[in-house]
Each structure stands twice: as structure tokens, then as C-alpha cells.
PDB file of C-alpha atoms in Angstrom:
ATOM      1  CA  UNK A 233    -183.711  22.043 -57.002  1.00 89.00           C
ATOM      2  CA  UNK A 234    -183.386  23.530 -60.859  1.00 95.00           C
ATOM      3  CA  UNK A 235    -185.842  21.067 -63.052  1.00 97.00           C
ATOM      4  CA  UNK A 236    -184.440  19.354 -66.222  1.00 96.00           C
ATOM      5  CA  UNK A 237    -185.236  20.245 -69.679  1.00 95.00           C
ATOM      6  CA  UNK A 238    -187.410  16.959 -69.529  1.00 97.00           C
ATOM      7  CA  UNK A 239    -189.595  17.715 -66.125  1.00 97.00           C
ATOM      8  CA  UNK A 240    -190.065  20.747 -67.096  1.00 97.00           C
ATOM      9  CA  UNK A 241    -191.861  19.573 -70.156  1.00 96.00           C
ATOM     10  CA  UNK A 242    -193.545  16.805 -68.578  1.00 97.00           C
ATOM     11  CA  UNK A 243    -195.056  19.380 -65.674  1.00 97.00           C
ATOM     12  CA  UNK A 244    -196.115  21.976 -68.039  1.00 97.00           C
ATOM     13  CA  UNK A 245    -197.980  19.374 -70.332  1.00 97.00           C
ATOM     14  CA  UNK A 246    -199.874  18.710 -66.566  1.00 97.00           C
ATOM     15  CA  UNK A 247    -200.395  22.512 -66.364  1.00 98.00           C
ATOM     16  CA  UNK A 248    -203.186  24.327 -68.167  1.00 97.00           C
ATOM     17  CA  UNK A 249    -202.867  28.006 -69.306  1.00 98.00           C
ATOM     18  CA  UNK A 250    -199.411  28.986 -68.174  1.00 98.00           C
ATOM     19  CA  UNK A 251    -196.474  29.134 -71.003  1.00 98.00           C
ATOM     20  CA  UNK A 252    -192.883  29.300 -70.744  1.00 97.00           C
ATOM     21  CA  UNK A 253    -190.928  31.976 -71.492  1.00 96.00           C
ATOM     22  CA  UNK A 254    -187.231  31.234 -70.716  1.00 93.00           C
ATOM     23  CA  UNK A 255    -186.620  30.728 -67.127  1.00 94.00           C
ATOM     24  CA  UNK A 256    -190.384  31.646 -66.526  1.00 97.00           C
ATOM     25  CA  UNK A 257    -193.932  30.474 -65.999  1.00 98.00           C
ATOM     26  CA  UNK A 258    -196.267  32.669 -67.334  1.00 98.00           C
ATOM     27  CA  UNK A 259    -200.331  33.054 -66.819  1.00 98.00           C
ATOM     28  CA  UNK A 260    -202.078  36.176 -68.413  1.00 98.00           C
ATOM     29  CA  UNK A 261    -205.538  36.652 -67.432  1.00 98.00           C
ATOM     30  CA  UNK A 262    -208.025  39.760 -67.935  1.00 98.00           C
ATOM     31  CA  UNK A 263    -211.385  40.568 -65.643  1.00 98.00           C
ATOM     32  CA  UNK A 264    -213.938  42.749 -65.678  1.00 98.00           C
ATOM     33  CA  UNK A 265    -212.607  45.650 -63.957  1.00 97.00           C
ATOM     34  CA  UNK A 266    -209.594  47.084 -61.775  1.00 97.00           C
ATOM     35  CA  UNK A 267    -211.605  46.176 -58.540  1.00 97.00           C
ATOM     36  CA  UNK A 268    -211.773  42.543 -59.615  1.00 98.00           C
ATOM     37  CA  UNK A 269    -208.219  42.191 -61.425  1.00 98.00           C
ATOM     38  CA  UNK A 270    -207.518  43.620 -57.618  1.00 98.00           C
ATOM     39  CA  UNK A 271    -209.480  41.162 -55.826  1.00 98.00           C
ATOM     40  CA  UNK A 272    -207.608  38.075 -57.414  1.00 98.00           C
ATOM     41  CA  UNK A 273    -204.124  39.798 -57.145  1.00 98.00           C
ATOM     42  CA  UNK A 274    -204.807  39.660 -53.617  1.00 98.00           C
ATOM     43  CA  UNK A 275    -206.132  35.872 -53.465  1.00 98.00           C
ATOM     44  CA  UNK A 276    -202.755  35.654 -55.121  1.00 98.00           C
ATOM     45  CA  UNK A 277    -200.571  37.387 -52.566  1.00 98.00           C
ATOM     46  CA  UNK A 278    -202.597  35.685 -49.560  1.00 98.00           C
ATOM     47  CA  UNK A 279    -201.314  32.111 -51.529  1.00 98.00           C
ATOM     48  CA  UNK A 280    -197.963  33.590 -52.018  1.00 98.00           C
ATOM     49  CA  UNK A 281    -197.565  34.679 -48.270  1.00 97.00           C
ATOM     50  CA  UNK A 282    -198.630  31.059 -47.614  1.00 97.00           C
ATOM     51  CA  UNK A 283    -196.286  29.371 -49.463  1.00 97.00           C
ATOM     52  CA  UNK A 284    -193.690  31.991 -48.843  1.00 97.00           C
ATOM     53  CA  UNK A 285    -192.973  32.046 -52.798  1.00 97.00           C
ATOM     54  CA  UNK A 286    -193.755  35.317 -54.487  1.00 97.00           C
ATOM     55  CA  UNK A 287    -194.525  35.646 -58.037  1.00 98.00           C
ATOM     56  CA  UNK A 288    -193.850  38.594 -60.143  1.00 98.00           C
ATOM     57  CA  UNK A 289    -197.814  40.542 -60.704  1.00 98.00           C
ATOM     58  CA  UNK A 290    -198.468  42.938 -63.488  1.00 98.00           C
ATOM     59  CA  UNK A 291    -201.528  44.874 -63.546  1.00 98.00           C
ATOM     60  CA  UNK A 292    -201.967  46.421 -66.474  1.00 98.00           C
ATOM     61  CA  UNK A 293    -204.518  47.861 -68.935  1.00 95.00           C
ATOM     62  CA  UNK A 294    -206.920  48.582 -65.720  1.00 92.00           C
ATOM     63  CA  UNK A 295    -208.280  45.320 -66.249  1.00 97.00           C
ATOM     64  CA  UNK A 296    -205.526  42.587 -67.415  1.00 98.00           C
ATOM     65  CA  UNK A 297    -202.890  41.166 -64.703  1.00 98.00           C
ATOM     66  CA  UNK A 298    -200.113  38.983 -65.713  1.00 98.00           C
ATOM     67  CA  UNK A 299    -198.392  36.239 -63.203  1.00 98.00           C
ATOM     68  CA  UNK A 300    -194.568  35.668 -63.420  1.00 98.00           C
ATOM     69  CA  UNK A 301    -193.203  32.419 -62.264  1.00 98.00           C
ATOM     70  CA  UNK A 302    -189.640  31.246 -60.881  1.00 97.00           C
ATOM     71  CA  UNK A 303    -187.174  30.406 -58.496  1.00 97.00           C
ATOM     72  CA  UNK A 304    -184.260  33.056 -57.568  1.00 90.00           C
ATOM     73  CA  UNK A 305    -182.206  31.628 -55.958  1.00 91.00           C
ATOM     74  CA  UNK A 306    -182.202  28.803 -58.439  1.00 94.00           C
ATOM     75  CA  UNK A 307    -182.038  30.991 -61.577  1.00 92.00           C
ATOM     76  CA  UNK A 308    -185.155  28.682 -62.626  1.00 95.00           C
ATOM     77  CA  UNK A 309    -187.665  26.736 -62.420  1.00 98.00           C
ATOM     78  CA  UNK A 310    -188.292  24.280 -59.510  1.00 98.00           C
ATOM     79  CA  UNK A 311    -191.306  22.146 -58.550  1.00 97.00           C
ATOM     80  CA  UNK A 312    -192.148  24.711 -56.210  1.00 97.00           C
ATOM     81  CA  UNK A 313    -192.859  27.154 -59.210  1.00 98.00           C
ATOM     82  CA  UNK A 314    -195.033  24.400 -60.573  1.00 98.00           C
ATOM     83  CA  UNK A 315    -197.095  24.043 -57.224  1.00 98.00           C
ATOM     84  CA  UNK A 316    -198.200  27.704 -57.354  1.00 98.00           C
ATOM     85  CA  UNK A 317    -198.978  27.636 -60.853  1.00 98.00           C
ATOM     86  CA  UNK A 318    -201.679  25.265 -59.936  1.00 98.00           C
ATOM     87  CA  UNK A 319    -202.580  26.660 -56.549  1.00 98.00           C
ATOM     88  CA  UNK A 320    -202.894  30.444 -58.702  1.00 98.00           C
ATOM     89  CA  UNK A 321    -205.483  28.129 -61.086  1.00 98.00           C
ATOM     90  CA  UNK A 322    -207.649  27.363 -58.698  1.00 97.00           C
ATOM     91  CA  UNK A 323    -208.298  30.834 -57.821  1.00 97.00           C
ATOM     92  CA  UNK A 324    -209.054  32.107 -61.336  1.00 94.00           C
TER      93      UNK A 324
ATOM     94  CA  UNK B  16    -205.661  67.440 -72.895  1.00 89.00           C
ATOM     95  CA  UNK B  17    -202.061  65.865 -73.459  1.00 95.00           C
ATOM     96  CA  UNK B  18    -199.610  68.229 -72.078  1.00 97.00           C
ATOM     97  CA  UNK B  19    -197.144  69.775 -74.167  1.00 96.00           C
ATOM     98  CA  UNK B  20    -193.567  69.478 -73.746  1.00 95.00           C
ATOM     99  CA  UNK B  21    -193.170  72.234 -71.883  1.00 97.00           C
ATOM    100  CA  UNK B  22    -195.872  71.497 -69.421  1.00 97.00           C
ATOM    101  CA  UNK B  23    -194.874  68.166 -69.174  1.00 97.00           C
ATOM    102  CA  UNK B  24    -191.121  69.654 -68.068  1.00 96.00           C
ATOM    103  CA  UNK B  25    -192.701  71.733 -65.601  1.00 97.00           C
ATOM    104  CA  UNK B  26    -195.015  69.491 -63.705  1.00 97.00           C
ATOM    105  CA  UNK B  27    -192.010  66.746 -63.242  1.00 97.00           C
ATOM    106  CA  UNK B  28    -189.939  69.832 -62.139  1.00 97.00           C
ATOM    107  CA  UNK B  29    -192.566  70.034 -59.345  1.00 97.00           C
ATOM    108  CA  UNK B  30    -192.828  66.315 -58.608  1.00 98.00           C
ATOM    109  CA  UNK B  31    -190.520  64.557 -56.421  1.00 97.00           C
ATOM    110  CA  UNK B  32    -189.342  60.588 -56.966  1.00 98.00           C
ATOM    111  CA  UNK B  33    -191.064  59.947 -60.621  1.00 98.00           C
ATOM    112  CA  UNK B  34    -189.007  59.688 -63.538  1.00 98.00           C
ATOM    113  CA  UNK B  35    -190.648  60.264 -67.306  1.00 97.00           C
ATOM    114  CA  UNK B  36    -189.823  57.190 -69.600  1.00 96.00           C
ATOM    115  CA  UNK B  37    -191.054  58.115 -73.152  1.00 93.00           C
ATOM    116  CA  UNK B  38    -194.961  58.596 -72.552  1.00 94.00           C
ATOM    117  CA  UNK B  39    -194.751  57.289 -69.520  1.00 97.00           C
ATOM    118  CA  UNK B  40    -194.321  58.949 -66.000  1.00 98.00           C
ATOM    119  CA  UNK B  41    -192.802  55.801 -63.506  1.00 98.00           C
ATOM    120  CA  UNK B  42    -191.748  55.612 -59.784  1.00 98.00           C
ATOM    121  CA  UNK B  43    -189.356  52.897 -58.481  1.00 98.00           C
ATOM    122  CA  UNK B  44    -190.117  51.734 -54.602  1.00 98.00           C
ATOM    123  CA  UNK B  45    -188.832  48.884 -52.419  1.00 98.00           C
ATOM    124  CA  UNK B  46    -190.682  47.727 -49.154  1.00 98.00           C
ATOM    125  CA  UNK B  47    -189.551  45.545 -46.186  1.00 98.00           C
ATOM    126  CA  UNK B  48    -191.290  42.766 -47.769  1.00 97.00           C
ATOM    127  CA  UNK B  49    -193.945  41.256 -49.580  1.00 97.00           C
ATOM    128  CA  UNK B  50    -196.488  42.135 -46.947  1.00 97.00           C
ATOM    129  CA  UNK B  51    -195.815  45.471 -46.794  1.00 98.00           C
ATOM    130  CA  UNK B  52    -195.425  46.168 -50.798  1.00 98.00           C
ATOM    131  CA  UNK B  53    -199.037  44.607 -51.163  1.00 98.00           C
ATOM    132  CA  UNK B  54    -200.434  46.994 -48.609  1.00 98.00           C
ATOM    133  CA  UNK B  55    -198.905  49.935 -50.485  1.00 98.00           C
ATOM    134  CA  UNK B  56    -200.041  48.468 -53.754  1.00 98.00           C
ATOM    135  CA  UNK B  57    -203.769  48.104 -52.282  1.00 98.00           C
ATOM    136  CA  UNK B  58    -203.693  52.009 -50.800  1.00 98.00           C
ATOM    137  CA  UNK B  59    -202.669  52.944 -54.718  1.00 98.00           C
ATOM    138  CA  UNK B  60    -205.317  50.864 -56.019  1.00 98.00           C
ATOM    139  CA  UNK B  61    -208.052  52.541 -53.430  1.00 98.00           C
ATOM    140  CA  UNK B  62    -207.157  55.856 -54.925  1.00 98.00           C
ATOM    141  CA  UNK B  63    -206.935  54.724 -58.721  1.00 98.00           C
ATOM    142  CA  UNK B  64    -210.520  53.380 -58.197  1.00 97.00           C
ATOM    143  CA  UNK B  65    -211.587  56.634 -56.339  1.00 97.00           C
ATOM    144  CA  UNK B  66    -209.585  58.950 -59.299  1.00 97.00           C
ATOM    145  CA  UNK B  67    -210.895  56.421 -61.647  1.00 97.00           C
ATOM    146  CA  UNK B  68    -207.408  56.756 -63.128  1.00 97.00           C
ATOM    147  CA  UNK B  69    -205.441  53.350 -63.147  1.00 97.00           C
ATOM    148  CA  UNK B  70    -201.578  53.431 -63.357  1.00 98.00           C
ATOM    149  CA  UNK B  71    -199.629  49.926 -64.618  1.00 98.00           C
ATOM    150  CA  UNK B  72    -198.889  48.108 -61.546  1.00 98.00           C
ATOM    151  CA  UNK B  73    -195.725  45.733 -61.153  1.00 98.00           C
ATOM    152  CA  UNK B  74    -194.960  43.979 -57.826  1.00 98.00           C
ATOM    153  CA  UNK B  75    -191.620  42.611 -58.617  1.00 98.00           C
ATOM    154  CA  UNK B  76    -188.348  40.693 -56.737  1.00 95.00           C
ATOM    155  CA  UNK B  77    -191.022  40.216 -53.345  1.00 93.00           C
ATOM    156  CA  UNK B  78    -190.550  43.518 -52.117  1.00 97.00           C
ATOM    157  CA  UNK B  79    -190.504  45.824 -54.955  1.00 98.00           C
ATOM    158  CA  UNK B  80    -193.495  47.999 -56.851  1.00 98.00           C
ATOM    159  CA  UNK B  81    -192.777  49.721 -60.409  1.00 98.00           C
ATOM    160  CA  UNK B  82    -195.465  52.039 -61.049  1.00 98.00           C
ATOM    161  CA  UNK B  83    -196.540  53.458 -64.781  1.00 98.00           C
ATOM    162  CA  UNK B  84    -198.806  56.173 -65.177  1.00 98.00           C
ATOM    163  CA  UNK B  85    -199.861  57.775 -68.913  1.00 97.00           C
ATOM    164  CA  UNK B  86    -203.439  58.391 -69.845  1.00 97.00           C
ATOM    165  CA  UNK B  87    -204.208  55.421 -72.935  1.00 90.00           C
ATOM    166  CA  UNK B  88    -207.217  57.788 -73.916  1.00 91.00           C
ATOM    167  CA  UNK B  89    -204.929  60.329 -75.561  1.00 94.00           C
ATOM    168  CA  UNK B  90    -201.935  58.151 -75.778  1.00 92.00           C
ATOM    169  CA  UNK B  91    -200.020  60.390 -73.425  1.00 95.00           C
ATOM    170  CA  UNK B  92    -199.513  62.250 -70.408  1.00 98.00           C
ATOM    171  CA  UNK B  93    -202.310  64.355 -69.069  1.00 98.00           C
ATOM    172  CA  UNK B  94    -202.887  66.674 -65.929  1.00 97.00           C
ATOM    173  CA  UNK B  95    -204.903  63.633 -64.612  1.00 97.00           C
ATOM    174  CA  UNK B  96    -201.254  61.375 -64.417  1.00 98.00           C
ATOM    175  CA  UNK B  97    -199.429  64.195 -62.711  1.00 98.00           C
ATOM    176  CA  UNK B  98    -202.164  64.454 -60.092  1.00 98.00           C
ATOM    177  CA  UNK B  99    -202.547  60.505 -60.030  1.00 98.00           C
ATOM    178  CA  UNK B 100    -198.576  60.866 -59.148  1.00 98.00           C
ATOM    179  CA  UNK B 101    -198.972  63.042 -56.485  1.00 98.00           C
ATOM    180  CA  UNK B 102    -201.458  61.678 -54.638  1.00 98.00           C
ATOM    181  CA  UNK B 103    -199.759  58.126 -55.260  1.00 98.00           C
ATOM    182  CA  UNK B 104    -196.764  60.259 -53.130  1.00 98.00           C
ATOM    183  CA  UNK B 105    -198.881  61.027 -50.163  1.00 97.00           C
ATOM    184  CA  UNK B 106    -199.646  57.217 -49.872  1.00 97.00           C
ATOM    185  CA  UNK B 107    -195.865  56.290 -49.509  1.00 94.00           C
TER     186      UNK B 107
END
């Protein structure tokens, strides 16, 4: 279920170094090198298989990757959004 | 080197499935699923590390990958990118 306006503020203020940007949760992060950007984009995608809820992954800049948030079929963002966010943190 | 114009022309003539998008050369795919667009994206990777060439990487919509390939050194498109590209073809 779509958030409010109002639990969507009160989750993000819970959730450290994503942003909004519209209907999105964003995280950028930057590593060392390809081969360890790599490494955590597949931490990533093993935690997105498991929750069955895929974010959008940039990898750009051979060293930067950026981590798109939302719900489709909801057109926005849901609690389950929120729960990866903070799964994806504690694989930094 | 950057490629001229007319170089540039001639090696897309001779590459299959990439468009060119200003400086860029990019190639549009779409996989079964998640799964399978990760394994692609990790076979790419393999051979960016091994060309030590890395293209922009997008894993987008759960089964989609947007590739971007220009060479930042030279702010343009090099020999390098078209041979990235084809390689990047054999992996498909």
C-alpha cells in the first residue's frame, strides 16, 4: 500500500543516507574500484532476489553505483521500499 | 585517439544492436528476469575488468540492462568503446 505524504516523512527521518526524489528513494555510494562497486551490487541483487523487490542499480564512473527505490505497481513508495533501504545499509 | 566522425560512422555501420547517443555508444537488452539480467551484467563486468574499460551500467524495471560506453579520458568515443561493444555482443 502507497505511503502518505506524512509516513513517508516520518520513515525517511528513520533512514540514514537515502533522499527522495519524487516517487523515489535514492542512495549514492562510491568504492574503491569497479571490482568492489561490483561486489556490493551483487550483495544487493542476492537481498533483492530475497525479498523479491528489485531496485533500479547504476554503475557508473567505474567506481560510483547509485540505488533506485520504489514500488511499480504502486506508482510509489510503500513500506516495502523502506525495508530494503535499510536492509541495502547494512551491506554498505 | 577519439575517432572522427567518419570513423565513428563506420565502426557503428559494422556493429550490430548499439545505438550512438551524443558521445555515447548504448545497447538496450531485456532478460527473463532479474536473475538472469544480473548474470549478464556480471559476464560484462568480467570483461570490463579484463579490458580495463568500464561501460555505465543500468539494471532497470527487474529485467532490463542499459549499457553506456564512451572513453571519459578523451571525453569521447575511442577504438577501445567499439571493441568494448563487441565483445559486450559475444556475451549476449
Amino acid at each position: 500500500m502507497k505511503l502518505s505524504e506524512a509516513q513517508i516523512e516520518e520513515s525517511l527521518s528513520r533512514l540514514t543516507d537515502w533522499r527522495r526524489e519524487a516517487d523515489w528513494l535514492i542512495r549514492d555510494l562510491a568504492f574503491e574500484n569497479f571490482k568492489q562497486a561490483m561486489a556490493f551490487v551483487n550483495r544487493v541483487a542476492d537481498e533483492a532476489e530475497a525479498m523479491d523487490h528489485h531496485p533500479d542499480i547504476l554503475i557508473h564512473g567505474w567506481n560510483k553505483v547509485r540505488l533506485s527505490v520504489m514500488t511499480h505497481s504502486v506508482g510509489g513508495l510503500t513500506g516495502k521500499d523502506f525495508e530494503l533501504a535499510r536492509r541495502i545499509n547494512g551491506l554498505v
